[in-house]
Amino acid sequence: MLDEVSILKTKLHQLINKYKHISFLETDPICFPKRYNDPLDIEIVSLISCLFAYGNVKNIQNFLNPIFQSMGESPFEFLRNRKTSFSNFFKNTKGYRFQTKEDLVVFFDTLQRILGEKNKSSPVFESFFLDPNGNFDQSTSIQNFQKLFETELLTTAKTKVLSYGLQFLIGKSKSKSPKKRISLFLRWMVRKHYPDFGLYHKIKPNEIPYPMDVHIQKLIKILGIHHKKQIQLDDAYELTEFFKKINSADPLLYDFYLTRVGIINRCKGRFEEKICNTCELNEACLVVPRGIEPRLQG
């Protein structure tokens, strides 16, 4: 086991060397907050980007680019100082996948109200994740964020039940799902090293769950790390624990680089000679025939 972890660590750092360049940021939703310098802009743009980060990167970019461009140099100030409803702002928008135009209006009106009620200080949303003692609790913190945000959305919508689109956007607090988009937001906010921002200081990088997007779910299976078909939040925390064996203080270091294997390398989760033979992870991967790269024997 130690040899396997050692091999994987070596391969992961080769992966980092390959993709640790700003040119690869455009293949990820983190490209949006990277455009700003003010922590308040970074935080609000990160939250919006992560919540809408489902579907392929091109579709996400096509939807979010016009929104952020219309918000000008400071999306935080745009949202905080806007006095009217977003109905006109989204009048020519059809919505985004599960979110209708009406859902978008409610969501952005809610952000506008929250930011208008807050003091102009960073961070804005870290407190949503903290328990009464100011700590991050793995069993309740993300769920509490979802509950608080749901309450805010219901206040804006003036209804007792959220639409399907809004419920999908923030997720159900009682669900056992891996909560990958909120986990991604936490990674960006908590980690202090490239490519993340480190705006939150009360939550540690080794406390948060791994963002279990489809690429990570595929890779942890073919790397022999995890084998469950149904991924839940507990599994996301277990993956963080696994990567603590490689990097105890910063286990989520590898998330951005691993997802490039799926997004850029087009990993299929099965042996494809052209893809696998040039992949940095081939010596650690179970789908590569053992006659090609030495690792495990069956």
PDB file of C-alpha atoms in Angstrom:
ATOM      1  CA  MET A   1       0.000   0.000   0.000  1.00  0.00           C
ATOM      2  CA  LEU A   2       2.788   2.423   0.859  1.00  0.00           C
ATOM      3  CA  ASP A   3       4.440   1.712  -2.501  1.00  0.00           C
ATOM      4  CA  GLU A   4       1.151   2.404  -4.288  1.00  0.00           C
ATOM      5  CA  VAL A   5       0.675   5.704  -2.452  1.00  0.00           C
ATOM      6  CA  SER A   6       4.281   6.642  -3.215  1.00  0.00           C
ATOM      7  CA  ILE A   7       3.789   5.919  -6.935  1.00  0.00           C
ATOM      8  CA  LEU A   8       0.578   7.930  -6.971  1.00  0.00           C
ATOM      9  CA  LYS A   9       2.221  10.867  -5.198  1.00  0.00           C
ATOM     10  CA  THR A  10       5.022  10.935  -7.783  1.00  0.00           C
ATOM     11  CA  LYS A  11       2.548  10.806 -10.663  1.00  0.00           C
ATOM     12  CA  LEU A  12       0.365  13.502  -9.128  1.00  0.00           C
ATOM     13  CA  HIS A  13       3.261  15.886  -8.881  1.00  0.00           C
ATOM     14  CA  GLN A  14       4.123  15.222 -12.511  1.00  0.00           C
ATOM     15  CA  LEU A  15       0.531  16.157 -13.257  1.00  0.00           C
ATOM     16  CA  ILE A  16       0.910  19.383 -11.280  1.00  0.00           C
ATOM     17  CA  ASN A  17       4.062  20.280 -13.212  1.00  0.00           C
ATOM     18  CA  LYS A  18       2.151  19.825 -16.461  1.00  0.00           C
ATOM     19  CA  TYR A  19      -0.959  21.844 -15.621  1.00  0.00           C
ATOM     20  CA  LYS A  20       0.299  24.506 -13.211  1.00  0.00           C
ATOM     21  CA  HIS A  21       0.067  27.279 -15.763  1.00  0.00           C
ATOM     22  CA  ILE A  22      -2.413  30.114 -16.157  1.00  0.00           C
ATOM     23  CA  SER A  23      -3.284  28.962 -19.681  1.00  0.00           C
ATOM     24  CA  PHE A  24      -5.178  26.016 -18.189  1.00  0.00           C
ATOM     25  CA  LEU A  25      -7.381  28.184 -15.972  1.00  0.00           C
ATOM     26  CA  GLU A  26      -9.671  28.840 -18.933  1.00  0.00           C
ATOM     27  CA  THR A  27     -10.649  25.159 -18.850  1.00  0.00           C
ATOM     28  CA  ASP A  28     -12.198  25.639 -15.405  1.00  0.00           C
ATOM     29  CA  PRO A  29     -14.915  27.885 -13.878  1.00  0.00           C
ATOM     30  CA  ILE A  30     -12.208  29.364 -11.639  1.00  0.00           C
ATOM     31  CA  CYS A  31     -11.306  31.504 -14.661  1.00  0.00           C
ATOM     32  CA  PHE A  32     -14.166  33.854 -13.706  1.00  0.00           C
ATOM     33  CA  PRO A  33     -13.048  34.946 -10.216  1.00  0.00           C
ATOM     34  CA  LYS A  34      -9.440  35.037 -11.461  1.00  0.00           C
ATOM     35  CA  ARG A  35     -10.387  38.184 -13.366  1.00  0.00           C
ATOM     36  CA  TYR A  36     -10.770  40.200 -10.157  1.00  0.00           C
ATOM     37  CA  ASN A  37      -8.464  41.451  -7.421  1.00  0.00           C
ATOM     38  CA  ASP A  38     -10.857  42.644  -4.708  1.00  0.00           C
ATOM     39  CA  PRO A  39     -11.671  39.811  -2.246  1.00  0.00           C
ATOM     40  CA  LEU A  40     -15.342  40.847  -2.238  1.00  0.00           C
ATOM     41  CA  ASP A  41     -15.568  40.464  -6.012  1.00  0.00           C
ATOM     42  CA  ILE A  42     -13.658  37.192  -5.911  1.00  0.00           C
ATOM     43  CA  GLU A  43     -15.948  35.708  -3.268  1.00  0.00           C
ATOM     44  CA  ILE A  44     -19.256  36.618  -4.896  1.00  0.00           C
ATOM     45  CA  VAL A  45     -18.098  35.660  -8.398  1.00  0.00           C
ATOM     46  CA  SER A  46     -16.769  32.368  -7.006  1.00  0.00           C
ATOM     47  CA  LEU A  47     -20.084  31.542  -5.376  1.00  0.00           C
ATOM     48  CA  ILE A  48     -22.046  32.274  -8.545  1.00  0.00           C
ATOM     49  CA  SER A  49     -19.535  30.365 -10.699  1.00  0.00           C
ATOM     50  CA  CYS A  50     -19.545  27.274  -8.500  1.00  0.00           C
ATOM     51  CA  LEU A  51     -23.307  27.048  -8.090  1.00  0.00           C
ATOM     52  CA  PHE A  52     -23.756  27.173 -11.869  1.00  0.00           C
ATOM     53  CA  ALA A  53     -20.787  24.851 -12.519  1.00  0.00           C
ATOM     54  CA  TYR A  54     -22.718  21.918 -13.890  1.00  0.00           C
ATOM     55  CA  GLY A  55     -22.698  20.856 -17.506  1.00  0.00           C
ATOM     56  CA  ASN A  56     -19.701  21.212 -19.794  1.00  0.00           C
ATOM     57  CA  VAL A  57     -17.258  24.078 -19.447  1.00  0.00           C
ATOM     58  CA  LYS A  58     -18.294  25.695 -22.738  1.00  0.00           C
ATOM     59  CA  ASN A  59     -21.953  25.911 -21.709  1.00  0.00           C
ATOM     60  CA  ILE A  60     -21.005  27.322 -18.300  1.00  0.00           C
ATOM     61  CA  GLN A  61     -18.806  29.954 -19.923  1.00  0.00           C
ATOM     62  CA  ASN A  62     -21.455  30.884 -22.502  1.00  0.00           C
ATOM     63  CA  PHE A  63     -23.949  31.460 -19.701  1.00  0.00           C
ATOM     64  CA  LEU A  64     -21.762  33.243 -17.148  1.00  0.00           C
ATOM     65  CA  ASN A  65     -19.545  35.380 -19.396  1.00  0.00           C
ATOM     66  CA  PRO A  66     -22.312  37.799 -20.466  1.00  0.00           C
ATOM     67  CA  ILE A  67     -23.541  38.105 -16.866  1.00  0.00           C
ATOM     68  CA  PHE A  68     -20.157  39.048 -15.422  1.00  0.00           C
ATOM     69  CA  GLN A  69     -19.405  41.356 -18.337  1.00  0.00           C
ATOM     70  CA  SER A  70     -22.670  43.206 -17.690  1.00  0.00           C
ATOM     71  CA  MET A  71     -21.740  43.622 -14.029  1.00  0.00           C
ATOM     72  CA  GLY A  72     -18.707  45.699 -14.906  1.00  0.00           C
ATOM     73  CA  GLU A  73     -15.451  46.008 -12.999  1.00  0.00           C
ATOM     74  CA  SER A  74     -16.956  45.125  -9.602  1.00  0.00           C
ATOM     75  CA  PRO A  75     -19.754  42.525  -9.490  1.00  0.00           C
ATOM     76  CA  PHE A  76     -19.927  43.033  -5.713  1.00  0.00           C
ATOM     77  CA  GLU A  77     -20.657  46.747  -6.076  1.00  0.00           C
ATOM     78  CA  PHE A  78     -23.040  46.065  -8.961  1.00  0.00           C
ATOM     79  CA  LEU A  79     -25.060  43.668  -6.806  1.00  0.00           C
ATOM     80  CA  ARG A  80     -24.829  45.687  -3.619  1.00  0.00           C
ATOM     81  CA  ASN A  81     -25.909  48.987  -5.155  1.00  0.00           C
ATOM     82  CA  ARG A  82     -28.514  47.795  -7.624  1.00  0.00           C
ATOM     83  CA  LYS A  83     -31.893  49.142  -6.531  1.00  0.00           C
ATOM     84  CA  THR A  84     -34.205  47.432  -8.980  1.00  0.00           C
ATOM     85  CA  SER A  85     -35.236  43.858  -9.670  1.00  0.00           C
ATOM     86  CA  PHE A  86     -33.212  41.708 -12.041  1.00  0.00           C
ATOM     87  CA  SER A  87     -36.279  41.149 -14.221  1.00  0.00           C
ATOM     88  CA  ASN A  88     -35.018  43.548 -16.879  1.00  0.00           C
ATOM     89  CA  PHE A  89     -31.435  42.292 -16.530  1.00  0.00           C
ATOM     90  CA  PHE A  90     -32.561  38.791 -17.539  1.00  0.00           C
ATOM     91  CA  LYS A  91     -35.362  39.768 -19.923  1.00  0.00           C
ATOM     92  CA  ASN A  92     -33.520  38.306 -22.932  1.00  0.00           C
ATOM     93  CA  THR A  93     -32.313  35.214 -21.078  1.00  0.00           C
ATOM     94  CA  LYS A  94     -34.035  31.861 -21.449  1.00  0.00           C
ATOM     95  CA  GLY A  95     -32.515  30.523 -18.243  1.00  0.00           C
ATOM     96  CA  TYR A  96     -29.774  28.006 -17.677  1.00  0.00           C
ATOM     97  CA  ARG A  97     -30.600  24.317 -17.918  1.00  0.00           C
ATOM     98  CA  PHE A  98     -32.730  23.614 -14.799  1.00  0.00           C
ATOM     99  CA  GLN A  99     -33.018  27.276 -13.805  1.00  0.00           C
ATOM    100  CA  THR A 100     -35.765  29.297 -15.475  1.00  0.00           C
ATOM    101  CA  LYS A 101     -35.550  33.034 -16.082  1.00  0.00           C
ATOM    102  CA  GLU A 102     -37.707  33.490 -12.967  1.00  0.00           C
ATOM    103  CA  ASP A 103     -35.288  31.376 -10.924  1.00  0.00           C
ATOM    104  CA  LEU A 104     -32.387  33.564 -12.032  1.00  0.00           C
ATOM    105  CA  VAL A 105     -34.245  36.705 -10.999  1.00  0.00           C
ATOM    106  CA  VAL A 106     -34.963  35.270  -7.533  1.00  0.00           C
ATOM    107  CA  PHE A 107     -31.374  34.091  -7.067  1.00  0.00           C
ATOM    108  CA  PHE A 108     -29.734  37.382  -8.054  1.00  0.00           C
ATOM    109  CA  ASP A 109     -32.330  39.457  -6.202  1.00  0.00           C
ATOM    110  CA  THR A 110     -31.448  37.377  -3.136  1.00  0.00           C
ATOM    111  CA  LEU A 111     -27.730  38.049  -3.556  1.00  0.00           C
ATOM    112  CA  GLN A 112     -28.502  41.721  -3.998  1.00  0.00           C
ATOM    113  CA  ARG A 113     -30.480  41.806  -0.745  1.00  0.00           C
ATOM    114  CA  ILE A 114     -27.894  39.825   1.263  1.00  0.00           C
ATOM    115  CA  LEU A 115     -25.031  42.036   0.118  1.00  0.00           C
ATOM    116  CA  GLY A 116     -27.065  45.172   0.736  1.00  0.00           C
ATOM    117  CA  GLU A 117     -27.702  44.098   4.325  1.00  0.00           C
ATOM    118  CA  LYS A 118     -24.068  43.153   5.013  1.00  0.00           C
ATOM    119  CA  ASN A 119     -21.272  45.469   6.019  1.00  0.00           C
ATOM    120  CA  LYS A 120     -18.806  46.002   3.198  1.00  0.00           C
ATOM    121  CA  SER A 121     -16.230  43.586   4.503  1.00  0.00           C
ATOM    122  CA  SER A 122     -14.741  40.286   3.411  1.00  0.00           C
ATOM    123  CA  PRO A 123     -15.560  37.477   3.727  1.00  0.00           C
ATOM    124  CA  VAL A 124     -19.327  37.586   3.280  1.00  0.00           C
ATOM    125  CA  PHE A 125     -20.402  33.939   3.406  1.00  0.00           C
ATOM    126  CA  GLU A 126     -17.858  32.178   5.630  1.00  0.00           C
ATOM    127  CA  SER A 127     -20.109  32.560   8.670  1.00  0.00           C
ATOM    128  CA  PHE A 128     -22.823  30.574   6.834  1.00  0.00           C
ATOM    129  CA  PHE A 129     -20.593  27.492   7.227  1.00  0.00           C
ATOM    130  CA  LEU A 130     -19.586  27.913  10.886  1.00  0.00           C
ATOM    131  CA  ASP A 131     -21.260  26.461  13.975  1.00  0.00           C
ATOM    132  CA  PRO A 132     -22.037  28.610  17.062  1.00  0.00           C
ATOM    133  CA  ASN A 133     -18.451  28.090  18.248  1.00  0.00           C
ATOM    134  CA  GLY A 134     -17.035  29.386  14.962  1.00  0.00           C
ATOM    135  CA  ASN A 135     -15.930  25.960  13.727  1.00  0.00           C
ATOM    136  CA  PHE A 136     -16.493  23.942  10.572  1.00  0.00           C
ATOM    137  CA  ASP A 137     -18.449  20.779  11.403  1.00  0.00           C
ATOM    138  CA  GLN A 138     -18.269  18.041   8.770  1.00  0.00           C
ATOM    139  CA  SER A 139     -21.704  16.701   9.707  1.00  0.00           C
ATOM    140  CA  THR A 140     -23.616  19.997   9.621  1.00  0.00           C
ATOM    141  CA  SER A 141     -21.734  22.940   8.095  1.00  0.00           C
ATOM    142  CA  ILE A 142     -22.523  22.536   4.394  1.00  0.00           C
ATOM    143  CA  GLN A 143     -26.090  21.596   5.266  1.00  0.00           C
ATOM    144  CA  ASN A 144     -26.416  24.744   7.361  1.00  0.00           C
ATOM    145  CA  PHE A 145     -25.176  26.846   4.447  1.00  0.00           C
ATOM    146  CA  GLN A 146     -27.874  25.282   2.265  1.00  0.00           C
ATOM    147  CA  LYS A 147     -30.577  25.869   4.887  1.00  0.00           C
ATOM    148  CA  LEU A 148     -29.611  29.499   5.351  1.00  0.00           C
ATOM    149  CA  PHE A 149     -29.531  30.121   1.628  1.00  0.00           C
ATOM    150  CA  GLU A 150     -32.846  28.349   1.134  1.00  0.00           C
ATOM    151  CA  THR A 151     -34.420  30.626   3.756  1.00  0.00           C
ATOM    152  CA  GLU A 152     -33.068  33.683   1.956  1.00  0.00           C
ATOM    153  CA  LEU A 153     -34.391  32.479  -1.399  1.00  0.00           C
ATOM    154  CA  LEU A 154     -37.830  31.748   0.058  1.00  0.00           C
ATOM    155  CA  THR A 155     -37.913  35.239   1.538  1.00  0.00           C
ATOM    156  CA  THR A 156     -37.221  36.732  -1.868  1.00  0.00           C
ATOM    157  CA  ALA A 157     -39.646  34.460  -3.726  1.00  0.00           C
ATOM    158  CA  LYS A 158     -42.343  34.981  -1.073  1.00  0.00           C
ATOM    159  CA  THR A 159     -43.252  31.329  -1.197  1.00  0.00           C
ATOM    160  CA  LYS A 160     -43.058  28.312   1.081  1.00  0.00           C
ATOM    161  CA  VAL A 161     -41.488  25.927  -1.426  1.00  0.00           C
ATOM    162  CA  LEU A 162     -38.554  26.532  -3.749  1.00  0.00           C
ATOM    163  CA  SER A 163     -38.858  25.831  -7.453  1.00  0.00           C
ATOM    164  CA  TYR A 164     -37.024  22.802  -8.788  1.00  0.00           C
ATOM    165  CA  GLY A 165     -34.405  25.007 -10.416  1.00  0.00           C
ATOM    166  CA  LEU A 166     -33.571  26.908  -7.225  1.00  0.00           C
ATOM    167  CA  GLN A 167     -33.570  23.723  -5.168  1.00  0.00           C
ATOM    168  CA  PHE A 168     -31.153  22.153  -7.621  1.00  0.00           C
ATOM    169  CA  LEU A 169     -28.952  25.237  -7.574  1.00  0.00           C
ATOM    170  CA  ILE A 170     -28.244  25.131  -3.835  1.00  0.00           C
ATOM    171  CA  GLY A 171     -29.007  21.448  -3.254  1.00  0.00           C
ATOM    172  CA  LYS A 172     -31.144  19.823  -0.594  1.00  0.00           C
ATOM    173  CA  SER A 173     -29.667  20.072   2.885  1.00  0.00           C
ATOM    174  CA  LYS A 174     -31.058  16.666   3.893  1.00  0.00           C
ATOM    175  CA  SER A 175     -29.665  14.943   0.826  1.00  0.00           C
ATOM    176  CA  LYS A 176     -26.678  12.613   1.195  1.00  0.00           C
ATOM    177  CA  SER A 177     -25.291  13.794  -2.146  1.00  0.00           C
ATOM    178  CA  PRO A 178     -21.581  14.764  -2.264  1.00  0.00           C
ATOM    179  CA  LYS A 179     -22.514  18.481  -2.598  1.00  0.00           C
ATOM    180  CA  LYS A 180     -19.762  18.877  -5.132  1.00  0.00           C
ATOM    181  CA  ARG A 181     -20.409  22.484  -6.205  1.00  0.00           C
ATOM    182  CA  ILE A 182     -20.437  23.842  -2.663  1.00  0.00           C
ATOM    183  CA  SER A 183     -17.350  21.738  -1.929  1.00  0.00           C
ATOM    184  CA  LEU A 184     -15.670  23.322  -4.948  1.00  0.00           C
ATOM    185  CA  PHE A 185     -16.540  26.784  -3.639  1.00  0.00           C
ATOM    186  CA  LEU A 186     -15.024  25.864  -0.277  1.00  0.00           C
ATOM    187  CA  ARG A 187     -11.839  24.664  -1.971  1.00  0.00           C
ATOM    188  CA  TRP A 188     -11.434  27.977  -3.765  1.00  0.00           C
ATOM    189  CA  MET A 189     -12.120  29.949  -0.578  1.00  0.00           C
ATOM    190  CA  VAL A 190     -10.110  27.866   1.905  1.00  0.00           C
ATOM    191  CA  ARG A 191      -6.940  26.809   0.078  1.00  0.00           C
ATOM    192  CA  LYS A 192      -4.274  29.524   0.123  1.00  0.00           C
ATOM    193  CA  HIS A 193      -2.206  28.214  -2.795  1.00  0.00           C
ATOM    194  CA  TYR A 194      -2.544  28.227  -6.586  1.00  0.00           C
ATOM    195  CA  PRO A 195      -5.015  28.161  -8.179  1.00  0.00           C
ATOM    196  CA  ASP A 196      -7.227  29.006  -5.186  1.00  0.00           C
ATOM    197  CA  PHE A 197      -7.786  32.208  -3.202  1.00  0.00           C
ATOM    198  CA  GLY A 198      -7.582  31.449   0.535  1.00  0.00           C
ATOM    199  CA  LEU A 199     -10.144  34.076   1.581  1.00  0.00           C
ATOM    200  CA  TYR A 200     -11.563  32.005   4.460  1.00  0.00           C
ATOM    201  CA  HIS A 201      -9.360  31.628   7.528  1.00  0.00           C
ATOM    202  CA  LYS A 202     -11.566  29.786  10.033  1.00  0.00           C
ATOM    203  CA  ILE A 203     -11.863  26.638   7.908  1.00  0.00           C
ATOM    204  CA  LYS A 204      -8.836  24.443   7.221  1.00  0.00           C
ATOM    205  CA  PRO A 205      -8.105  22.860   3.820  1.00  0.00           C
ATOM    206  CA  ASN A 206      -7.894  19.394   5.385  1.00  0.00           C
ATOM    207  CA  GLU A 207     -11.397  19.710   6.888  1.00  0.00           C
ATOM    208  CA  ILE A 208     -13.482  20.098   3.750  1.00  0.00           C
ATOM    209  CA  PRO A 209     -14.871  17.420   1.414  1.00  0.00           C
ATOM    210  CA  TYR A 210     -13.377  16.649  -1.979  1.00  0.00           C
ATOM    211  CA  PRO A 211     -15.396  18.169  -4.837  1.00  0.00           C
ATOM    212  CA  MET A 212     -16.706  14.959  -6.367  1.00  0.00           C
ATOM    213  CA  ASP A 213     -17.355  15.976  -9.957  1.00  0.00           C
ATOM    214  CA  VAL A 214     -17.749  13.337 -12.669  1.00  0.00           C
ATOM    215  CA  HIS A 215     -14.032  13.396 -13.527  1.00  0.00           C
ATOM    216  CA  ILE A 216     -12.917  12.827  -9.934  1.00  0.00           C
ATOM    217  CA  GLN A 217     -15.504  10.063  -9.493  1.00  0.00           C
ATOM    218  CA  LYS A 218     -14.157   8.319 -12.592  1.00  0.00           C
ATOM    219  CA  LEU A 219     -10.503   8.728 -11.650  1.00  0.00           C
ATOM    220  CA  ILE A 220     -10.766   7.468  -8.070  1.00  0.00           C
ATOM    221  CA  LYS A 221     -12.190   4.230  -9.427  1.00  0.00           C
ATOM    222  CA  ILE A 222      -9.523   3.591 -12.055  1.00  0.00           C
ATOM    223  CA  LEU A 223      -6.796   4.601  -9.591  1.00  0.00           C
ATOM    224  CA  GLY A 224      -8.107   2.006  -7.143  1.00  0.00           C
ATOM    225  CA  ILE A 225      -8.948   4.572  -4.458  1.00  0.00           C
ATOM    226  CA  HIS A 226     -12.715   4.136  -4.290  1.00  0.00           C
ATOM    227  CA  HIS A 227     -15.130   1.617  -5.793  1.00  0.00           C
ATOM    228  CA  LYS A 228     -18.671   2.602  -4.784  1.00  0.00           C
ATOM    229  CA  LYS A 229     -21.149   3.256  -7.581  1.00  0.00           C
ATOM    230  CA  GLN A 230     -23.196   5.719  -5.534  1.00  0.00           C
ATOM    231  CA  ILE A 231     -21.088   8.610  -4.221  1.00  0.00           C
ATOM    232  CA  GLN A 232     -22.278  10.433  -1.108  1.00  0.00           C
ATOM    233  CA  LEU A 233     -20.969  13.230   1.092  1.00  0.00           C
ATOM    234  CA  ASP A 234     -19.290  10.737   3.434  1.00  0.00           C
ATOM    235  CA  ASP A 235     -17.316   9.436   0.459  1.00  0.00           C
ATOM    236  CA  ALA A 236     -16.139  12.974  -0.337  1.00  0.00           C
ATOM    237  CA  TYR A 237     -14.774  13.300   3.193  1.00  0.00           C
ATOM    238  CA  GLU A 238     -13.195   9.827   2.895  1.00  0.00           C
ATOM    239  CA  LEU A 239     -11.389  10.962  -0.246  1.00  0.00           C
ATOM    240  CA  THR A 240     -10.000  13.934   1.651  1.00  0.00           C
ATOM    241  CA  GLU A 241      -8.755  11.472   4.271  1.00  0.00           C
ATOM    242  CA  PHE A 242      -7.097   9.370   1.565  1.00  0.00           C
ATOM    243  CA  PHE A 243      -5.215  12.331   0.128  1.00  0.00           C
ATOM    244  CA  LYS A 244      -4.095  13.315   3.626  1.00  0.00           C
ATOM    245  CA  LYS A 245      -1.796  10.276   3.352  1.00  0.00           C
ATOM    246  CA  ILE A 246      -0.061  12.129   0.529  1.00  0.00           C
ATOM    247  CA  ASN A 247      -0.392  15.678   1.823  1.00  0.00           C
ATOM    248  CA  SER A 248      -1.744  15.947   5.363  1.00  0.00           C
ATOM    249  CA  ALA A 249      -2.139  19.739   5.439  1.00  0.00           C
ATOM    250  CA  ASP A 250      -3.404  20.294   1.904  1.00  0.00           C
ATOM    251  CA  PRO A 251      -5.126  17.169   0.544  1.00  0.00           C
ATOM    252  CA  LEU A 252      -7.216  19.132  -1.979  1.00  0.00           C
ATOM    253  CA  LEU A 253      -4.085  20.347  -3.745  1.00  0.00           C
ATOM    254  CA  TYR A 254      -4.606  17.669  -6.382  1.00  0.00           C
ATOM    255  CA  ASP A 255      -8.242  18.374  -7.303  1.00  0.00           C
ATOM    256  CA  PHE A 256      -7.664  20.962 -10.039  1.00  0.00           C
ATOM    257  CA  TYR A 257      -4.924  18.909 -11.694  1.00  0.00           C
ATOM    258  CA  LEU A 258      -6.789  15.594 -11.560  1.00  0.00           C
ATOM    259  CA  THR A 259      -9.836  17.096 -13.213  1.00  0.00           C
ATOM    260  CA  ARG A 260      -7.646  18.239 -16.138  1.00  0.00           C
ATOM    261  CA  VAL A 261      -7.129  14.533 -16.913  1.00  0.00           C
ATOM    262  CA  GLY A 262     -10.821  14.280 -17.682  1.00  0.00           C
ATOM    263  CA  ILE A 263     -11.408  17.726 -19.179  1.00  0.00           C
ATOM    264  CA  ILE A 264      -8.244  18.084 -21.288  1.00  0.00           C
ATOM    265  CA  ASN A 265      -6.880  14.528 -21.658  1.00  0.00           C
ATOM    266  CA  ARG A 266     -10.419  13.211 -22.219  1.00  0.00           C
ATOM    267  CA  CYS A 267      -9.941  10.206 -19.943  1.00  0.00           C
ATOM    268  CA  LYS A 268     -12.659   7.625 -20.670  1.00  0.00           C
ATOM    269  CA  GLY A 269     -12.269   5.561 -17.526  1.00  0.00           C
ATOM    270  CA  ARG A 270     -11.165   2.637 -19.673  1.00  0.00           C
ATOM    271  CA  PHE A 271      -8.033   1.806 -21.633  1.00  0.00           C
ATOM    272  CA  GLU A 272      -7.650   3.961 -24.734  1.00  0.00           C
ATOM    273  CA  GLU A 273      -4.122   3.529 -26.079  1.00  0.00           C
ATOM    274  CA  LYS A 274      -3.661   7.050 -27.468  1.00  0.00           C
ATOM    275  CA  ILE A 275      -4.929   8.636 -24.256  1.00  0.00           C
ATOM    276  CA  CYS A 276      -3.444   6.274 -21.684  1.00  0.00           C
ATOM    277  CA  ASN A 277       0.061   5.959 -23.101  1.00  0.00           C
ATOM    278  CA  THR A 278       0.704   9.680 -22.694  1.00  0.00           C
ATOM    279  CA  CYS A 279      -1.122  10.136 -19.375  1.00  0.00           C
ATOM    280  CA  GLU A 280       1.004  11.052 -16.339  1.00  0.00           C
ATOM    281  CA  LEU A 281      -1.093   8.695 -14.210  1.00  0.00           C
ATOM    282  CA  ASN A 282      -0.632   5.555 -16.317  1.00  0.00           C
ATOM    283  CA  GLU A 283       1.717   3.820 -13.868  1.00  0.00           C
ATOM    284  CA  ALA A 284      -0.845   4.264 -11.098  1.00  0.00           C
ATOM    285  CA  CYS A 285      -3.928   3.418 -13.165  1.00  0.00           C
ATOM    286  CA  LEU A 286      -5.705   0.067 -13.030  1.00  0.00           C
ATOM    287  CA  VAL A 287      -7.124   0.181 -16.565  1.00  0.00           C
ATOM    288  CA  VAL A 288      -3.683   0.275 -18.184  1.00  0.00           C
ATOM    289  CA  PRO A 289      -2.629  -3.310 -19.145  1.00  0.00           C
ATOM    290  CA  ARG A 290       0.161  -4.464 -16.885  1.00  0.00           C
ATOM    291  CA  GLY A 291       2.412  -5.304 -19.794  1.00  0.00           C
ATOM    292  CA  ILE A 292       2.606  -1.599 -20.631  1.00  0.00           C
ATOM    293  CA  GLU A 293       3.186   0.060 -17.260  1.00  0.00           C
ATOM    294  CA  PRO A 294       4.255  -1.774 -14.076  1.00  0.00           C
ATOM    295  CA  ARG A 295       2.000  -1.376 -11.067  1.00  0.00           C
ATOM    296  CA  LEU A 296      -0.523  -3.822  -9.654  1.00  0.00           C
ATOM    297  CA  GLN A 297      -0.988  -7.359 -10.925  1.00  0.00           C
ATOM    298  CA  GLY A 298      -4.733  -7.724 -11.329  1.00  0.00           C
TER     299      GLY A 298
END
